[in-house]
Amino acid sequence: FANKINIDSLTTALEHATDDSVKFYILCDLYDYYYLKDDNKTRNLADQILVITNKSTNQQVQANGYTLMADHEGELGHYISSKNYYQKAIELNLALNDSSAYSNSLFNLGVTYDYLGDYVSALKYYFKSLDIFQQLNDKSGVAEILSNIAVLYSNQLDYENSAKYSLQALEI
């Protein structure tokens, strides 16, 4: 019941919002709510978010929008467009000096390359992201990346490197 009231409040707020940045964040909240609950509504919200993202001059809105679109496209298995959105988000997060978001985008780009079967590029982005997460002392991020690196090596039957990175992740 509480979720219904919150969604009704967000929908009402969206109808009355005049500022695109406000609309953007309301749409993102609605997207998060409907994600995995209603594919049609999720797709429609993603389309609206993309329109605002593309016309916005606010780099933070653009970076967040492209990240959301990259995630959305990746979930649909559209890895090429997902990769393109992550690359846009990376450029914007770098310009915004947002190291955490930048590193997350690098990591997710690595995941996308992994899905595409381009393991060399996947490792390149995993290691770039790993370096930044280590500098930020983000142990959870470091452990997650190390685990992904281990799985990538395992999938390539390189069990020595897979074990090495698995153990590092477990230590953290």
PDB file of C-alpha atoms in Angstrom:
ATOM      1  CA  PHE A   1       0.000   0.000   0.000  1.00  0.00           C
ATOM      2  CA  ALA A   2       2.824   2.390   0.909  1.00  0.00           C
ATOM      3  CA  ASN A   3       4.523   1.712  -2.443  1.00  0.00           C
ATOM      4  CA  LYS A   4       1.273   2.539  -4.249  1.00  0.00           C
ATOM      5  CA  ILE A   5       1.059   5.898  -2.469  1.00  0.00           C
ATOM      6  CA  ASN A   6       4.711   6.632  -3.261  1.00  0.00           C
ATOM      7  CA  ILE A   7       4.217   5.762  -6.953  1.00  0.00           C
ATOM      8  CA  ASP A   8       1.054   7.876  -7.065  1.00  0.00           C
ATOM      9  CA  SER A   9       2.986  10.759  -5.475  1.00  0.00           C
ATOM     10  CA  LEU A  10       5.817  10.392  -7.985  1.00  0.00           C
ATOM     11  CA  THR A  11       3.381  10.249 -10.892  1.00  0.00           C
ATOM     12  CA  THR A  12       1.616  13.374  -9.649  1.00  0.00           C
ATOM     13  CA  ALA A  13       4.932  15.142  -9.110  1.00  0.00           C
ATOM     14  CA  LEU A  14       6.003  14.203 -12.643  1.00  0.00           C
ATOM     15  CA  GLU A  15       2.791  15.662 -14.097  1.00  0.00           C
ATOM     16  CA  HIS A  16       3.445  18.969 -12.335  1.00  0.00           C
ATOM     17  CA  ALA A  17       7.221  19.170 -12.826  1.00  0.00           C
ATOM     18  CA  THR A  18       8.425  21.874 -15.174  1.00  0.00           C
ATOM     19  CA  ASP A  19      12.182  21.489 -14.696  1.00  0.00           C
ATOM     20  CA  ASP A  20      13.758  18.733 -16.803  1.00  0.00           C
ATOM     21  CA  SER A  21      16.248  17.822 -14.067  1.00  0.00           C
ATOM     22  CA  VAL A  22      13.390  17.238 -11.622  1.00  0.00           C
ATOM     23  CA  LYS A  23      11.498  15.230 -14.255  1.00  0.00           C
ATOM     24  CA  PHE A  24      14.637  13.198 -14.891  1.00  0.00           C
ATOM     25  CA  TYR A  25      15.071  12.117 -11.278  1.00  0.00           C
ATOM     26  CA  ILE A  26      11.364  11.345 -10.867  1.00  0.00           C
ATOM     27  CA  LEU A  27      11.488   9.232 -14.025  1.00  0.00           C
ATOM     28  CA  CYS A  28      14.550   7.414 -12.639  1.00  0.00           C
ATOM     29  CA  ASP A  29      12.687   6.639  -9.405  1.00  0.00           C
ATOM     30  CA  LEU A  30       9.724   5.342 -11.390  1.00  0.00           C
ATOM     31  CA  TYR A  31      12.061   3.309 -13.595  1.00  0.00           C
ATOM     32  CA  ASP A  32      13.619   1.724 -10.505  1.00  0.00           C
ATOM     33  CA  TYR A  33      10.169   0.886  -9.156  1.00  0.00           C
ATOM     34  CA  TYR A  34       8.846  -0.713 -12.362  1.00  0.00           C
ATOM     35  CA  TYR A  35      12.096  -2.456 -13.297  1.00  0.00           C
ATOM     36  CA  LEU A  36      11.414  -6.225 -13.456  1.00  0.00           C
ATOM     37  CA  LYS A  37       7.731  -5.578 -12.673  1.00  0.00           C
ATOM     38  CA  ASP A  38       6.427  -4.115 -15.933  1.00  0.00           C
ATOM     39  CA  ASP A  39       8.569  -4.371 -19.077  1.00  0.00           C
ATOM     40  CA  ASN A  40       6.401  -2.022 -21.146  1.00  0.00           C
ATOM     41  CA  LYS A  41       6.365   0.681 -18.505  1.00  0.00           C
ATOM     42  CA  THR A  42      10.118   0.268 -17.962  1.00  0.00           C
ATOM     43  CA  ARG A  43      10.773   0.649 -21.693  1.00  0.00           C
ATOM     44  CA  ASN A  44       8.545   3.727 -21.857  1.00  0.00           C
ATOM     45  CA  LEU A  45      10.288   5.316 -18.863  1.00  0.00           C
ATOM     46  CA  ALA A  46      13.709   4.549 -20.368  1.00  0.00           C
ATOM     47  CA  ASP A  47      12.628   6.291 -23.583  1.00  0.00           C
ATOM     48  CA  GLN A  48      11.526   9.373 -21.621  1.00  0.00           C
ATOM     49  CA  ILE A  49      14.785   9.375 -19.638  1.00  0.00           C
ATOM     50  CA  LEU A  50      16.797   9.200 -22.853  1.00  0.00           C
ATOM     51  CA  VAL A  51      14.947  12.193 -24.327  1.00  0.00           C
ATOM     52  CA  ILE A  52      15.752  14.324 -21.272  1.00  0.00           C
ATOM     53  CA  THR A  53      19.333  13.018 -21.135  1.00  0.00           C
ATOM     54  CA  ASN A  54      19.977  13.945 -24.762  1.00  0.00           C
ATOM     55  CA  LYS A  55      18.582  17.465 -24.478  1.00  0.00           C
ATOM     56  CA  SER A  56      19.975  18.290 -21.027  1.00  0.00           C
ATOM     57  CA  THR A  57      22.934  20.606 -20.574  1.00  0.00           C
ATOM     58  CA  ASN A  58      23.458  19.312 -17.021  1.00  0.00           C
ATOM     59  CA  GLN A  59      26.445  16.944 -17.172  1.00  0.00           C
ATOM     60  CA  GLN A  60      25.364  15.098 -14.012  1.00  0.00           C
ATOM     61  CA  VAL A  61      21.955  14.381 -15.521  1.00  0.00           C
ATOM     62  CA  GLN A  62      23.632  13.274 -18.739  1.00  0.00           C
ATOM     63  CA  ALA A  63      26.086  10.975 -16.932  1.00  0.00           C
ATOM     64  CA  ASN A  64      23.341   9.408 -14.824  1.00  0.00           C
ATOM     65  CA  GLY A  65      21.053   9.094 -17.836  1.00  0.00           C
ATOM     66  CA  TYR A  66      23.637   7.399 -20.009  1.00  0.00           C
ATOM     67  CA  THR A  67      24.532   5.046 -17.174  1.00  0.00           C
ATOM     68  CA  LEU A  68      20.885   4.095 -16.716  1.00  0.00           C
ATOM     69  CA  MET A  69      20.482   3.597 -20.464  1.00  0.00           C
ATOM     70  CA  ALA A  70      23.634   1.464 -20.593  1.00  0.00           C
ATOM     71  CA  ASP A  71      22.307  -0.717 -17.783  1.00  0.00           C
ATOM     72  CA  HIS A  72      18.899  -0.932 -19.469  1.00  0.00           C
ATOM     73  CA  GLU A  73      20.330  -1.865 -22.867  1.00  0.00           C
ATOM     74  CA  GLY A  74      22.650  -4.419 -21.270  1.00  0.00           C
ATOM     75  CA  GLU A  75      19.719  -6.072 -19.491  1.00  0.00           C
ATOM     76  CA  LEU A  76      17.999  -6.387 -22.865  1.00  0.00           C
ATOM     77  CA  GLY A  77      21.125  -7.989 -24.360  1.00  0.00           C
ATOM     78  CA  HIS A  78      21.854  -4.971 -26.574  1.00  0.00           C
ATOM     79  CA  TYR A  79      25.533  -4.912 -25.678  1.00  0.00           C
ATOM     80  CA  ILE A  80      26.758  -2.655 -28.481  1.00  0.00           C
ATOM     81  CA  SER A  81      24.396   0.184 -27.531  1.00  0.00           C
ATOM     82  CA  SER A  82      25.116  -0.517 -23.858  1.00  0.00           C
ATOM     83  CA  LYS A  83      28.836  -0.128 -24.576  1.00  0.00           C
ATOM     84  CA  ASN A  84      28.230   3.161 -26.381  1.00  0.00           C
ATOM     85  CA  TYR A  85      26.206   4.581 -23.471  1.00  0.00           C
ATOM     86  CA  TYR A  86      28.857   3.502 -20.945  1.00  0.00           C
ATOM     87  CA  GLN A  87      31.513   5.258 -23.019  1.00  0.00           C
ATOM     88  CA  LYS A  88      29.486   8.480 -22.923  1.00  0.00           C
ATOM     89  CA  ALA A  89      28.980   8.118 -19.158  1.00  0.00           C
ATOM     90  CA  ILE A  90      32.718   7.516 -18.672  1.00  0.00           C
ATOM     91  CA  GLU A  91      33.618  10.744 -20.485  1.00  0.00           C
ATOM     92  CA  LEU A  92      31.098  12.740 -18.454  1.00  0.00           C
ATOM     93  CA  ASN A  93      32.065  11.195 -15.107  1.00  0.00           C
ATOM     94  CA  LEU A  94      35.702  11.965 -15.865  1.00  0.00           C
ATOM     95  CA  ALA A  95      34.801  15.582 -16.682  1.00  0.00           C
ATOM     96  CA  LEU A  96      32.794  15.778 -13.451  1.00  0.00           C
ATOM     97  CA  ASN A  97      35.743  14.374 -11.445  1.00  0.00           C
ATOM     98  CA  ASP A  98      33.389  11.717 -10.039  1.00  0.00           C
ATOM     99  CA  SER A  99      35.928   8.952  -9.417  1.00  0.00           C
ATOM    100  CA  SER A 100      33.442   6.477  -7.989  1.00  0.00           C
ATOM    101  CA  ALA A 101      30.946   6.809 -10.853  1.00  0.00           C
ATOM    102  CA  TYR A 102      33.841   6.819 -13.335  1.00  0.00           C
ATOM    103  CA  SER A 103      35.211   3.593 -11.887  1.00  0.00           C
ATOM    104  CA  ASN A 104      31.772   1.966 -11.831  1.00  0.00           C
ATOM    105  CA  SER A 105      31.267   2.855 -15.489  1.00  0.00           C
ATOM    106  CA  LEU A 106      34.683   1.433 -16.380  1.00  0.00           C
ATOM    107  CA  PHE A 107      33.817  -1.756 -14.509  1.00  0.00           C
ATOM    108  CA  ASN A 108      30.434  -2.060 -16.233  1.00  0.00           C
ATOM    109  CA  LEU A 109      32.039  -1.421 -19.597  1.00  0.00           C
ATOM    110  CA  GLY A 110      34.370  -4.307 -18.776  1.00  0.00           C
ATOM    111  CA  VAL A 111      31.352  -6.493 -18.010  1.00  0.00           C
ATOM    112  CA  THR A 112      29.832  -5.479 -21.335  1.00  0.00           C
ATOM    113  CA  TYR A 113      33.003  -6.399 -23.221  1.00  0.00           C
ATOM    114  CA  ASP A 114      33.014  -9.695 -21.315  1.00  0.00           C
ATOM    115  CA  TYR A 115      29.482 -10.414 -22.581  1.00  0.00           C
ATOM    116  CA  LEU A 116      30.613  -9.495 -26.091  1.00  0.00           C
ATOM    117  CA  GLY A 117      33.441 -12.033 -25.805  1.00  0.00           C
ATOM    118  CA  ASP A 118      36.160  -9.383 -26.070  1.00  0.00           C
ATOM    119  CA  TYR A 119      38.144 -10.579 -23.058  1.00  0.00           C
ATOM    120  CA  VAL A 120      41.190  -8.407 -23.752  1.00  0.00           C
ATOM    121  CA  SER A 121      39.081  -5.241 -23.594  1.00  0.00           C
ATOM    122  CA  ALA A 122      37.137  -6.586 -20.610  1.00  0.00           C
ATOM    123  CA  LEU A 123      40.360  -7.093 -18.650  1.00  0.00           C
ATOM    124  CA  LYS A 124      41.625  -3.670 -19.694  1.00  0.00           C
ATOM    125  CA  TYR A 125      38.558  -1.963 -18.212  1.00  0.00           C
ATOM    126  CA  TYR A 126      38.441  -4.239 -15.171  1.00  0.00           C
ATOM    127  CA  PHE A 127      42.020  -3.330 -14.300  1.00  0.00           C
ATOM    128  CA  LYS A 128      41.452   0.401 -14.872  1.00  0.00           C
ATOM    129  CA  SER A 129      38.452   0.234 -12.573  1.00  0.00           C
ATOM    130  CA  LEU A 130      40.341  -1.882 -10.037  1.00  0.00           C
ATOM    131  CA  ASP A 131      43.103   0.706  -9.818  1.00  0.00           C
ATOM    132  CA  ILE A 132      40.624   3.493  -9.062  1.00  0.00           C
ATOM    133  CA  PHE A 133      38.637   1.462  -6.533  1.00  0.00           C
ATOM    134  CA  GLN A 134      41.910   0.644  -4.757  1.00  0.00           C
ATOM    135  CA  GLN A 135      42.802   4.358  -4.665  1.00  0.00           C
ATOM    136  CA  LEU A 136      39.341   5.090  -3.234  1.00  0.00           C
ATOM    137  CA  ASN A 137      39.825   2.284  -0.690  1.00  0.00           C
ATOM    138  CA  ASP A 138      36.479   0.822  -1.815  1.00  0.00           C
ATOM    139  CA  LYS A 139      36.941  -2.752  -0.620  1.00  0.00           C
ATOM    140  CA  SER A 140      33.560  -3.930  -1.841  1.00  0.00           C
ATOM    141  CA  GLY A 141      34.276  -2.596  -5.333  1.00  0.00           C
ATOM    142  CA  VAL A 142      37.748  -4.124  -5.343  1.00  0.00           C
ATOM    143  CA  ALA A 143      36.414  -7.524  -4.269  1.00  0.00           C
ATOM    144  CA  GLU A 144      33.699  -7.467  -6.935  1.00  0.00           C
ATOM    145  CA  ILE A 145      36.154  -6.614  -9.699  1.00  0.00           C
ATOM    146  CA  LEU A 146      38.627  -9.248  -8.552  1.00  0.00           C
ATOM    147  CA  SER A 147      35.807 -11.808  -8.604  1.00  0.00           C
ATOM    148  CA  ASN A 148      34.869 -10.820 -12.148  1.00  0.00           C
ATOM    149  CA  ILE A 149      38.499 -11.060 -13.245  1.00  0.00           C
ATOM    150  CA  ALA A 150      38.669 -14.541 -11.679  1.00  0.00           C
ATOM    151  CA  VAL A 151      35.530 -15.660 -13.525  1.00  0.00           C
ATOM    152  CA  LEU A 152      36.836 -14.256 -16.809  1.00  0.00           C
ATOM    153  CA  TYR A 153      40.090 -16.203 -16.430  1.00  0.00           C
ATOM    154  CA  SER A 154      38.161 -19.326 -15.458  1.00  0.00           C
ATOM    155  CA  ASN A 155      35.992 -19.039 -18.570  1.00  0.00           C
ATOM    156  CA  GLN A 156      39.216 -18.923 -20.605  1.00  0.00           C
ATOM    157  CA  LEU A 157      40.447 -22.060 -18.769  1.00  0.00           C
ATOM    158  CA  ASP A 158      43.278 -20.081 -17.133  1.00  0.00           C
ATOM    159  CA  TYR A 159      42.725 -21.633 -13.729  1.00  0.00           C
ATOM    160  CA  GLU A 160      45.987 -20.372 -12.250  1.00  0.00           C
ATOM    161  CA  ASN A 161      45.047 -16.713 -12.704  1.00  0.00           C
ATOM    162  CA  SER A 162      41.443 -17.494 -11.803  1.00  0.00           C
ATOM    163  CA  ALA A 163      42.530 -18.960  -8.460  1.00  0.00           C
ATOM    164  CA  LYS A 164      44.920 -16.060  -7.848  1.00  0.00           C
ATOM    165  CA  TYR A 165      42.207 -13.415  -8.257  1.00  0.00           C
ATOM    166  CA  SER A 166      39.585 -15.482  -6.435  1.00  0.00           C
ATOM    167  CA  LEU A 167      41.879 -15.716  -3.419  1.00  0.00           C
ATOM    168  CA  GLN A 168      42.532 -11.973  -3.493  1.00  0.00           C
ATOM    169  CA  ALA A 169      38.780 -11.327  -3.564  1.00  0.00           C
ATOM    170  CA  LEU A 170      38.213 -13.734  -0.693  1.00  0.00           C
ATOM    171  CA  GLU A 171      40.916 -12.049   1.394  1.00  0.00           C
ATOM    172  CA  ILE A 172      39.076  -8.749   1.108  1.00  0.00           C
TER     173      ILE A 172
END
